[in-house]
Amino acid sequence: MDISIQRINDIPFDRTSRYYAYTIHVDHHRILTLATTSAKTLSKWLTGILKSTISPILIAVSAEHDLHQHTKRRGAAAAKDLPYDILTLCSGSQCLIYHLDTRMYDSDSRDYAPNKTLRDFFESPKVIALGMDMDVVANKMERYHGIKIKNALDIRALASEGFKLESYDVARYNVEKLAISALGKEFDMARPKKRVEWYGGDELKNYFPYWSRELRLEKVQFATVDAYLCFLVGSQAYQLIHHSSIATTEEDSKAKKKKEKKNSKN
């Protein structure tokens, strides 16, 4: 699978709606990704998603820790039991990377106040969140960020049922291997051997506040692709299961009517 990313440069940057925009190409698929720390931009993006006439609204969710920063102080294992740093959302070809860490600088205390926009979005009965390890993600989002995900579905379980992968050990699969098994070998891609750094060199972090930092292109690229694969696998599996259920119900209804008609003649 060929992947490329390009930063969109002709977007004015200000402290209110601050965001960076990127175009990511995944073979013939084109994805628009915004990366932001702005609650205003987040609200506008989520409002656009909620305007969809399709119900339910399926959205891929991926939450991550900045392990490079946390492991310096606590170690990798302990770092995973901390609030998330970024949340990547994907609906079709639109993705958003939102920085949950609202601090200005490393020395500041983290702001644990729940984000009302995200809270209202995930409490909507028509929104279904799709992702990997969604029980863990949902638990930590509520525990650390005060955001309850009302409808959460794990794409491993969806793929197992929708794509008939019961004989596969999908519990051990990452999102890429799951996509290959469910959608085909064309979703195989080359990944960096080392962990992708989120930001520039450490020397920059002493001078730029969180809201003005830009994620490395490589980080934006793979955060987007992983969320996009979650959406592709999860949404297609959901539709397969849903349509199969409708078809079965219709067949049962026809069989019942046919039987009742036959009995009435007798």
PDB file of C-alpha atoms in Angstrom:
ATOM      1  CA  MET A   1       0.000   0.000   0.000  1.00  0.00           C
ATOM      2  CA  ASP A   2       1.483   3.321  -1.092  1.00  0.00           C
ATOM      3  CA  ILE A   3       1.148   6.189   1.374  1.00  0.00           C
ATOM      4  CA  SER A   4       2.114   9.831   0.985  1.00  0.00           C
ATOM      5  CA  ILE A   5       1.429  13.011   2.943  1.00  0.00           C
ATOM      6  CA  GLN A   6       1.478  16.676   2.058  1.00  0.00           C
ATOM      7  CA  ARG A   7       1.026  19.618   4.392  1.00  0.00           C
ATOM      8  CA  ILE A   8      -1.486  22.228   3.215  1.00  0.00           C
ATOM      9  CA  ASN A   9       0.390  25.497   3.602  1.00  0.00           C
ATOM     10  CA  ASP A  10      -2.111  28.190   2.604  1.00  0.00           C
ATOM     11  CA  ILE A  11      -4.140  28.082   5.840  1.00  0.00           C
ATOM     12  CA  PRO A  12      -3.975  31.098   8.180  1.00  0.00           C
ATOM     13  CA  PHE A  13      -2.903  30.177  11.709  1.00  0.00           C
ATOM     14  CA  ASP A  14      -4.359  31.940  14.728  1.00  0.00           C
ATOM     15  CA  ARG A  15      -4.715  31.186  18.425  1.00  0.00           C
ATOM     16  CA  THR A  16      -8.489  30.667  18.302  1.00  0.00           C
ATOM     17  CA  SER A  17      -9.067  28.173  15.498  1.00  0.00           C
ATOM     18  CA  ARG A  18      -5.443  27.012  15.330  1.00  0.00           C
ATOM     19  CA  TYR A  19      -4.969  23.885  13.247  1.00  0.00           C
ATOM     20  CA  TYR A  20      -2.684  22.294  10.704  1.00  0.00           C
ATOM     21  CA  ALA A  21      -4.087  20.563   7.627  1.00  0.00           C
ATOM     22  CA  TYR A  22      -2.730  17.669   5.596  1.00  0.00           C
ATOM     23  CA  THR A  23      -3.639  15.593   2.572  1.00  0.00           C
ATOM     24  CA  ILE A  24      -2.818  11.905   2.926  1.00  0.00           C
ATOM     25  CA  HIS A  25      -3.003   9.564  -0.047  1.00  0.00           C
ATOM     26  CA  VAL A  26      -3.474   5.863   0.670  1.00  0.00           C
ATOM     27  CA  ASP A  27      -3.243   4.301  -2.789  1.00  0.00           C
ATOM     28  CA  HIS A  28      -6.257   5.815  -4.595  1.00  0.00           C
ATOM     29  CA  HIS A  29      -7.885   7.039  -1.361  1.00  0.00           C
ATOM     30  CA  ARG A  30      -7.501  10.721  -0.447  1.00  0.00           C
ATOM     31  CA  ILE A  31      -7.878  11.752   3.197  1.00  0.00           C
ATOM     32  CA  LEU A  32      -8.046  15.255   4.654  1.00  0.00           C
ATOM     33  CA  THR A  33      -6.633  15.443   8.185  1.00  0.00           C
ATOM     34  CA  LEU A  34      -6.720  18.357  10.600  1.00  0.00           C
ATOM     35  CA  ALA A  35      -4.487  18.434  13.683  1.00  0.00           C
ATOM     36  CA  THR A  36      -5.518  20.889  16.380  1.00  0.00           C
ATOM     37  CA  THR A  37      -5.501  21.915  20.026  1.00  0.00           C
ATOM     38  CA  SER A  38      -8.473  24.222  19.453  1.00  0.00           C
ATOM     39  CA  ALA A  39     -11.836  23.438  21.054  1.00  0.00           C
ATOM     40  CA  LYS A  40     -13.412  25.720  18.447  1.00  0.00           C
ATOM     41  CA  THR A  41     -12.025  23.712  15.526  1.00  0.00           C
ATOM     42  CA  LEU A  42     -12.942  20.451  17.275  1.00  0.00           C
ATOM     43  CA  SER A  43     -16.524  21.647  17.776  1.00  0.00           C
ATOM     44  CA  LYS A  44     -16.859  22.747  14.150  1.00  0.00           C
ATOM     45  CA  TRP A  45     -15.512  19.423  12.873  1.00  0.00           C
ATOM     46  CA  LEU A  46     -17.777  17.318  15.095  1.00  0.00           C
ATOM     47  CA  THR A  47     -20.809  19.460  14.229  1.00  0.00           C
ATOM     48  CA  GLY A  48     -20.162  18.740  10.564  1.00  0.00           C
ATOM     49  CA  ILE A  49     -20.052  15.005  11.274  1.00  0.00           C
ATOM     50  CA  LEU A  50     -23.324  15.152  13.237  1.00  0.00           C
ATOM     51  CA  LYS A  51     -25.063  16.823  10.279  1.00  0.00           C
ATOM     52  CA  SER A  52     -24.776  13.569   8.355  1.00  0.00           C
ATOM     53  CA  THR A  53     -28.115  12.186   7.204  1.00  0.00           C
ATOM     54  CA  ILE A  54     -26.777   8.653   7.616  1.00  0.00           C
ATOM     55  CA  SER A  55     -27.737   6.926  10.843  1.00  0.00           C
ATOM     56  CA  PRO A  56     -26.037   5.569  12.807  1.00  0.00           C
ATOM     57  CA  ILE A  57     -22.933   7.721  12.456  1.00  0.00           C
ATOM     58  CA  LEU A  58     -19.887   5.455  12.497  1.00  0.00           C
ATOM     59  CA  ILE A  59     -16.621   7.055  13.576  1.00  0.00           C
ATOM     60  CA  ALA A  60     -13.217   5.490  14.125  1.00  0.00           C
ATOM     61  CA  VAL A  61     -11.480   6.349  17.390  1.00  0.00           C
ATOM     62  CA  SER A  62      -7.797   5.961  18.227  1.00  0.00           C
ATOM     63  CA  ALA A  63      -6.301   7.283  21.481  1.00  0.00           C
ATOM     64  CA  GLU A  64      -2.560   7.453  22.143  1.00  0.00           C
ATOM     65  CA  HIS A  65       0.043   8.338  24.762  1.00  0.00           C
ATOM     66  CA  ASP A  66       3.179  10.298  23.962  1.00  0.00           C
ATOM     67  CA  LEU A  67       5.357   7.491  25.292  1.00  0.00           C
ATOM     68  CA  HIS A  68       8.560   9.271  24.323  1.00  0.00           C
ATOM     69  CA  GLN A  69       7.817  11.957  26.904  1.00  0.00           C
ATOM     70  CA  HIS A  70       6.211   9.820  29.601  1.00  0.00           C
ATOM     71  CA  THR A  71       8.775   7.012  29.632  1.00  0.00           C
ATOM     72  CA  LYS A  72      11.527   9.467  30.511  1.00  0.00           C
ATOM     73  CA  ARG A  73       9.945   9.863  33.941  1.00  0.00           C
ATOM     74  CA  ARG A  74       7.877   6.749  34.600  1.00  0.00           C
ATOM     75  CA  GLY A  75       8.799   3.901  32.269  1.00  0.00           C
ATOM     76  CA  ALA A  76       6.730   2.437  29.414  1.00  0.00           C
ATOM     77  CA  ALA A  77       4.442   0.264  31.556  1.00  0.00           C
ATOM     78  CA  ALA A  78       3.507   3.041  33.985  1.00  0.00           C
ATOM     79  CA  ALA A  79       3.106   5.563  31.168  1.00  0.00           C
ATOM     80  CA  LYS A  80       0.249   3.561  29.663  1.00  0.00           C
ATOM     81  CA  ASP A  81      -1.809   4.092  32.817  1.00  0.00           C
ATOM     82  CA  LEU A  82      -2.011   7.838  32.246  1.00  0.00           C
ATOM     83  CA  PRO A  83      -4.440  10.170  30.460  1.00  0.00           C
ATOM     84  CA  TYR A  84      -4.272  10.090  26.675  1.00  0.00           C
ATOM     85  CA  ASP A  85      -2.385  12.801  24.812  1.00  0.00           C
ATOM     86  CA  ILE A  86      -4.044  12.724  21.394  1.00  0.00           C
ATOM     87  CA  LEU A  87      -7.326  11.455  20.041  1.00  0.00           C
ATOM     88  CA  THR A  88      -7.616  10.639  16.339  1.00  0.00           C
ATOM     89  CA  LEU A  89     -11.115  10.517  14.863  1.00  0.00           C
ATOM     90  CA  CYS A  90     -11.964   9.395  11.355  1.00  0.00           C
ATOM     91  CA  SER A  91     -15.234   9.441   9.442  1.00  0.00           C
ATOM     92  CA  GLY A  92     -14.823   8.352   5.848  1.00  0.00           C
ATOM     93  CA  SER A  93     -12.118  10.462   4.227  1.00  0.00           C
ATOM     94  CA  GLN A  94     -12.154  13.099   6.989  1.00  0.00           C
ATOM     95  CA  CYS A  95      -9.875  12.722  10.001  1.00  0.00           C
ATOM     96  CA  LEU A  96      -9.066  14.897  12.996  1.00  0.00           C
ATOM     97  CA  ILE A  97      -6.162  14.659  15.430  1.00  0.00           C
ATOM     98  CA  TYR A  98      -7.065  16.447  18.653  1.00  0.00           C
ATOM     99  CA  HIS A  99      -4.549  17.191  21.402  1.00  0.00           C
ATOM    100  CA  LEU A 100      -6.175  16.268  24.707  1.00  0.00           C
ATOM    101  CA  ASP A 101      -3.253  17.746  26.625  1.00  0.00           C
ATOM    102  CA  THR A 102      -4.248  21.396  27.038  1.00  0.00           C
ATOM    103  CA  ARG A 103      -1.165  22.574  28.926  1.00  0.00           C
ATOM    104  CA  MET A 104       0.877  25.458  27.636  1.00  0.00           C
ATOM    105  CA  TYR A 105       4.207  24.001  28.764  1.00  0.00           C
ATOM    106  CA  ASP A 106       5.613  20.769  30.198  1.00  0.00           C
ATOM    107  CA  SER A 107       5.984  22.376  33.617  1.00  0.00           C
ATOM    108  CA  ASP A 108       2.257  23.207  33.822  1.00  0.00           C
ATOM    109  CA  SER A 109      -0.246  20.874  35.485  1.00  0.00           C
ATOM    110  CA  ARG A 110      -2.475  18.919  33.145  1.00  0.00           C
ATOM    111  CA  ASP A 111      -6.038  20.112  32.731  1.00  0.00           C
ATOM    112  CA  TYR A 112      -8.363  17.203  33.538  1.00  0.00           C
ATOM    113  CA  ALA A 113     -11.571  19.143  32.916  1.00  0.00           C
ATOM    114  CA  PRO A 114     -13.931  17.177  30.617  1.00  0.00           C
ATOM    115  CA  ASN A 115     -14.208  18.492  27.086  1.00  0.00           C
ATOM    116  CA  LYS A 116     -17.919  19.297  26.721  1.00  0.00           C
ATOM    117  CA  THR A 117     -17.894  19.065  22.926  1.00  0.00           C
ATOM    118  CA  LEU A 118     -16.408  15.577  22.948  1.00  0.00           C
ATOM    119  CA  ARG A 119     -18.605  14.505  25.840  1.00  0.00           C
ATOM    120  CA  ASP A 120     -21.805  15.570  24.069  1.00  0.00           C
ATOM    121  CA  PHE A 121     -20.686  13.976  20.806  1.00  0.00           C
ATOM    122  CA  PHE A 122     -19.952  10.548  22.276  1.00  0.00           C
ATOM    123  CA  GLU A 123     -23.115  10.596  24.384  1.00  0.00           C
ATOM    124  CA  SER A 124     -25.237  11.001  21.251  1.00  0.00           C
ATOM    125  CA  PRO A 125     -27.305   7.835  20.699  1.00  0.00           C
ATOM    126  CA  LYS A 126     -26.710   7.979  16.945  1.00  0.00           C
ATOM    127  CA  VAL A 127     -22.894   7.924  17.223  1.00  0.00           C
ATOM    128  CA  ILE A 128     -21.081   4.574  17.246  1.00  0.00           C
ATOM    129  CA  ALA A 129     -17.361   4.622  18.038  1.00  0.00           C
ATOM    130  CA  LEU A 130     -15.239   1.991  16.299  1.00  0.00           C
ATOM    131  CA  GLY A 131     -11.707   1.100  17.295  1.00  0.00           C
ATOM    132  CA  MET A 132      -9.130  -1.286  18.675  1.00  0.00           C
ATOM    133  CA  ASP A 133      -9.390  -2.295  22.355  1.00  0.00           C
ATOM    134  CA  MET A 134     -12.441  -0.093  22.754  1.00  0.00           C
ATOM    135  CA  ASP A 135     -13.208  -1.379  26.237  1.00  0.00           C
ATOM    136  CA  VAL A 136      -9.838  -0.038  27.423  1.00  0.00           C
ATOM    137  CA  VAL A 137     -10.167   3.215  25.473  1.00  0.00           C
ATOM    138  CA  ALA A 138     -13.717   3.862  26.683  1.00  0.00           C
ATOM    139  CA  ASN A 139     -12.745   3.135  30.282  1.00  0.00           C
ATOM    140  CA  LYS A 140      -9.764   5.496  30.244  1.00  0.00           C
ATOM    141  CA  MET A 141     -11.609   8.239  28.385  1.00  0.00           C
ATOM    142  CA  GLU A 142     -14.238   8.236  31.123  1.00  0.00           C
ATOM    143  CA  ARG A 143     -11.775   7.790  33.979  1.00  0.00           C
ATOM    144  CA  TYR A 144      -9.225  10.418  32.977  1.00  0.00           C
ATOM    145  CA  HIS A 145     -11.054  12.745  30.613  1.00  0.00           C
ATOM    146  CA  GLY A 146     -14.638  12.638  31.894  1.00  0.00           C
ATOM    147  CA  ILE A 147     -15.922  11.519  28.493  1.00  0.00           C
ATOM    148  CA  LYS A 148     -18.312   8.584  28.354  1.00  0.00           C
ATOM    149  CA  ILE A 149     -18.491   6.766  25.029  1.00  0.00           C
ATOM    150  CA  LYS A 150     -22.087   5.567  24.973  1.00  0.00           C
ATOM    151  CA  ASN A 151     -21.817   3.224  21.986  1.00  0.00           C
ATOM    152  CA  ALA A 152     -18.411   1.599  21.505  1.00  0.00           C
ATOM    153  CA  LEU A 153     -17.652  -1.390  19.282  1.00  0.00           C
ATOM    154  CA  ASP A 154     -14.337  -3.209  18.994  1.00  0.00           C
ATOM    155  CA  ILE A 155     -13.391  -3.761  15.369  1.00  0.00           C
ATOM    156  CA  ARG A 156     -11.740  -7.107  16.120  1.00  0.00           C
ATOM    157  CA  ALA A 157     -15.105  -8.517  17.212  1.00  0.00           C
ATOM    158  CA  LEU A 158     -16.882  -6.823  14.304  1.00  0.00           C
ATOM    159  CA  ALA A 159     -14.405  -8.164  11.753  1.00  0.00           C
ATOM    160  CA  SER A 160     -14.543 -11.646  13.230  1.00  0.00           C
ATOM    161  CA  GLU A 161     -18.312 -11.776  12.751  1.00  0.00           C
ATOM    162  CA  GLY A 162     -18.749  -9.633   9.657  1.00  0.00           C
ATOM    163  CA  PHE A 163     -15.872 -11.066   7.613  1.00  0.00           C
ATOM    164  CA  LYS A 164     -16.164 -14.594   9.063  1.00  0.00           C
ATOM    165  CA  LEU A 165     -12.715 -14.571  10.674  1.00  0.00           C
ATOM    166  CA  GLU A 166     -13.681 -16.789  13.601  1.00  0.00           C
ATOM    167  CA  SER A 167     -10.868 -19.222  12.761  1.00  0.00           C
ATOM    168  CA  TYR A 168      -8.273 -16.420  12.900  1.00  0.00           C
ATOM    169  CA  ASP A 169      -6.552 -15.314  16.094  1.00  0.00           C
ATOM    170  CA  VAL A 170      -7.746 -11.730  15.632  1.00  0.00           C
ATOM    171  CA  ALA A 171      -7.239 -10.933  19.324  1.00  0.00           C
ATOM    172  CA  ARG A 172      -3.507 -10.747  18.569  1.00  0.00           C
ATOM    173  CA  TYR A 173      -3.842  -8.681  15.399  1.00  0.00           C
ATOM    174  CA  ASN A 174      -2.921  -5.037  15.072  1.00  0.00           C
ATOM    175  CA  VAL A 175      -5.084  -2.839  12.868  1.00  0.00           C
ATOM    176  CA  GLU A 176      -2.954  -3.401   9.769  1.00  0.00           C
ATOM    177  CA  LYS A 177      -3.020  -7.199  10.009  1.00  0.00           C
ATOM    178  CA  LEU A 178      -6.753  -7.063  10.693  1.00  0.00           C
ATOM    179  CA  ALA A 179      -7.270  -4.934   7.570  1.00  0.00           C
ATOM    180  CA  ILE A 180      -5.222  -7.366   5.467  1.00  0.00           C
ATOM    181  CA  SER A 181      -7.258 -10.344   6.715  1.00  0.00           C
ATOM    182  CA  ALA A 182     -10.594  -8.584   6.252  1.00  0.00           C
ATOM    183  CA  LEU A 183     -10.054  -6.425   3.170  1.00  0.00           C
ATOM    184  CA  GLY A 184      -7.116  -7.928   1.286  1.00  0.00           C
ATOM    185  CA  LYS A 185      -3.338  -7.957   0.903  1.00  0.00           C
ATOM    186  CA  GLU A 186      -3.321  -4.543  -0.763  1.00  0.00           C
ATOM    187  CA  PHE A 187      -3.521  -3.038   2.732  1.00  0.00           C
ATOM    188  CA  ASP A 188      -0.053  -4.286   3.600  1.00  0.00           C
ATOM    189  CA  MET A 189       2.287  -1.344   4.154  1.00  0.00           C
ATOM    190  CA  ALA A 190       5.830  -0.566   5.204  1.00  0.00           C
ATOM    191  CA  ARG A 191       6.145   0.854   8.708  1.00  0.00           C
ATOM    192  CA  PRO A 192       9.139   2.464  10.410  1.00  0.00           C
ATOM    193  CA  LYS A 193      11.213   0.015  12.436  1.00  0.00           C
ATOM    194  CA  LYS A 194      11.665   2.560  15.217  1.00  0.00           C
ATOM    195  CA  ARG A 195       8.951   4.339  17.178  1.00  0.00           C
ATOM    196  CA  VAL A 196       7.777   7.457  15.387  1.00  0.00           C
ATOM    197  CA  GLU A 197       8.636  10.662  17.225  1.00  0.00           C
ATOM    198  CA  TRP A 198       5.771  13.101  17.652  1.00  0.00           C
ATOM    199  CA  TYR A 199       7.575  16.425  17.607  1.00  0.00           C
ATOM    200  CA  GLY A 200      10.881  17.968  16.619  1.00  0.00           C
ATOM    201  CA  GLY A 201      14.014  17.886  18.734  1.00  0.00           C
ATOM    202  CA  ASP A 202      13.821  18.318  22.501  1.00  0.00           C
ATOM    203  CA  GLU A 203      15.508  21.690  22.222  1.00  0.00           C
ATOM    204  CA  LEU A 204      12.379  23.108  20.540  1.00  0.00           C
ATOM    205  CA  LYS A 205      10.105  22.134  23.411  1.00  0.00           C
ATOM    206  CA  ASN A 206      11.659  24.701  25.693  1.00  0.00           C
ATOM    207  CA  TYR A 207      10.587  27.556  23.452  1.00  0.00           C
ATOM    208  CA  PHE A 208       7.247  26.619  21.890  1.00  0.00           C
ATOM    209  CA  PRO A 209       4.022  26.123  23.868  1.00  0.00           C
ATOM    210  CA  TYR A 210       1.880  23.043  23.237  1.00  0.00           C
ATOM    211  CA  TRP A 211      -0.749  24.868  21.210  1.00  0.00           C
ATOM    212  CA  SER A 212       1.781  26.015  18.607  1.00  0.00           C
ATOM    213  CA  ARG A 213       3.620  22.725  18.149  1.00  0.00           C
ATOM    214  CA  GLU A 214       3.166  20.777  14.976  1.00  0.00           C
ATOM    215  CA  LEU A 215       3.324  16.997  14.890  1.00  0.00           C
ATOM    216  CA  ARG A 216       5.918  15.475  12.604  1.00  0.00           C
ATOM    217  CA  LEU A 217       4.578  14.536   9.174  1.00  0.00           C
ATOM    218  CA  GLU A 218       5.357  10.881   9.812  1.00  0.00           C
ATOM    219  CA  LYS A 219       3.299  10.920  13.017  1.00  0.00           C
ATOM    220  CA  VAL A 220       0.329  12.583  11.308  1.00  0.00           C
ATOM    221  CA  GLN A 221       0.569  10.086   8.465  1.00  0.00           C
ATOM    222  CA  PHE A 222       0.463   6.915  10.554  1.00  0.00           C
ATOM    223  CA  ALA A 223      -2.033   8.259  13.107  1.00  0.00           C
ATOM    224  CA  THR A 224      -4.343   9.030  10.181  1.00  0.00           C
ATOM    225  CA  VAL A 225      -3.793   5.733   8.384  1.00  0.00           C
ATOM    226  CA  ASP A 226      -4.419   3.651  11.514  1.00  0.00           C
ATOM    227  CA  ALA A 227      -7.680   5.480  12.249  1.00  0.00           C
ATOM    228  CA  TYR A 228      -8.690   5.244   8.589  1.00  0.00           C
ATOM    229  CA  LEU A 229      -8.103   1.476   8.560  1.00  0.00           C
ATOM    230  CA  CYS A 230     -10.190   1.219  11.734  1.00  0.00           C
ATOM    231  CA  PHE A 231     -12.986   3.014   9.932  1.00  0.00           C
ATOM    232  CA  LEU A 232     -12.766   0.875   6.788  1.00  0.00           C
ATOM    233  CA  VAL A 233     -12.730  -2.438   8.653  1.00  0.00           C
ATOM    234  CA  GLY A 234     -15.260  -1.429  11.296  1.00  0.00           C
ATOM    235  CA  SER A 235     -17.787   0.258   9.012  1.00  0.00           C
ATOM    236  CA  GLN A 236     -17.748  -2.495   6.396  1.00  0.00           C
ATOM    237  CA  ALA A 237     -18.030  -5.232   9.023  1.00  0.00           C
ATOM    238  CA  TYR A 238     -20.886  -3.360  10.705  1.00  0.00           C
ATOM    239  CA  GLN A 239     -22.751  -3.061   7.417  1.00  0.00           C
ATOM    240  CA  LEU A 240     -22.232  -6.736   6.609  1.00  0.00           C
ATOM    241  CA  ILE A 241     -23.609  -7.764   9.995  1.00  0.00           C
ATOM    242  CA  HIS A 242     -26.485  -5.285   9.851  1.00  0.00           C
ATOM    243  CA  HIS A 243     -27.544  -6.175   6.307  1.00  0.00           C
ATOM    244  CA  SER A 244     -27.270  -9.873   7.072  1.00  0.00           C
ATOM    245  CA  SER A 245     -29.515  -9.394  10.088  1.00  0.00           C
ATOM    246  CA  ILE A 246     -32.086  -7.487   8.012  1.00  0.00           C
ATOM    247  CA  ALA A 247     -32.019 -10.146   5.287  1.00  0.00           C
ATOM    248  CA  THR A 248     -32.511 -12.931   7.847  1.00  0.00           C
ATOM    249  CA  THR A 249     -35.425 -11.082   9.447  1.00  0.00           C
ATOM    250  CA  GLU A 250     -37.081 -10.552   6.067  1.00  0.00           C
ATOM    251  CA  GLU A 251     -36.642 -14.213   5.118  1.00  0.00           C
ATOM    252  CA  ASP A 252     -38.087 -15.343   8.450  1.00  0.00           C
ATOM    253  CA  SER A 253     -41.027 -12.992   7.971  1.00  0.00           C
ATOM    254  CA  LYS A 254     -41.720 -14.328   4.468  1.00  0.00           C
ATOM    255  CA  ALA A 255     -41.475 -17.924   5.673  1.00  0.00           C
ATOM    256  CA  LYS A 256     -43.878 -17.186   8.529  1.00  0.00           C
ATOM    257  CA  LYS A 257     -46.424 -15.558   6.210  1.00  0.00           C
ATOM    258  CA  LYS A 258     -46.141 -18.454   3.773  1.00  0.00           C
ATOM    259  CA  LYS A 259     -46.748 -20.948   6.570  1.00  0.00           C
ATOM    260  CA  GLU A 260     -49.730 -18.975   7.893  1.00  0.00           C
ATOM    261  CA  LYS A 261     -51.213 -18.797   4.399  1.00  0.00           C
ATOM    262  CA  LYS A 262     -50.792 -22.539   3.948  1.00  0.00           C
ATOM    263  CA  ASN A 263     -52.404 -23.276   7.323  1.00  0.00           C
ATOM    264  CA  SER A 264     -55.359 -20.997   6.540  1.00  0.00           C
ATOM    265  CA  LYS A 265     -56.098 -22.991   3.386  1.00  0.00           C
ATOM    266  CA  ASN A 266     -56.137 -26.194   5.374  1.00  0.00           C
TER     267      ASN A 266
END
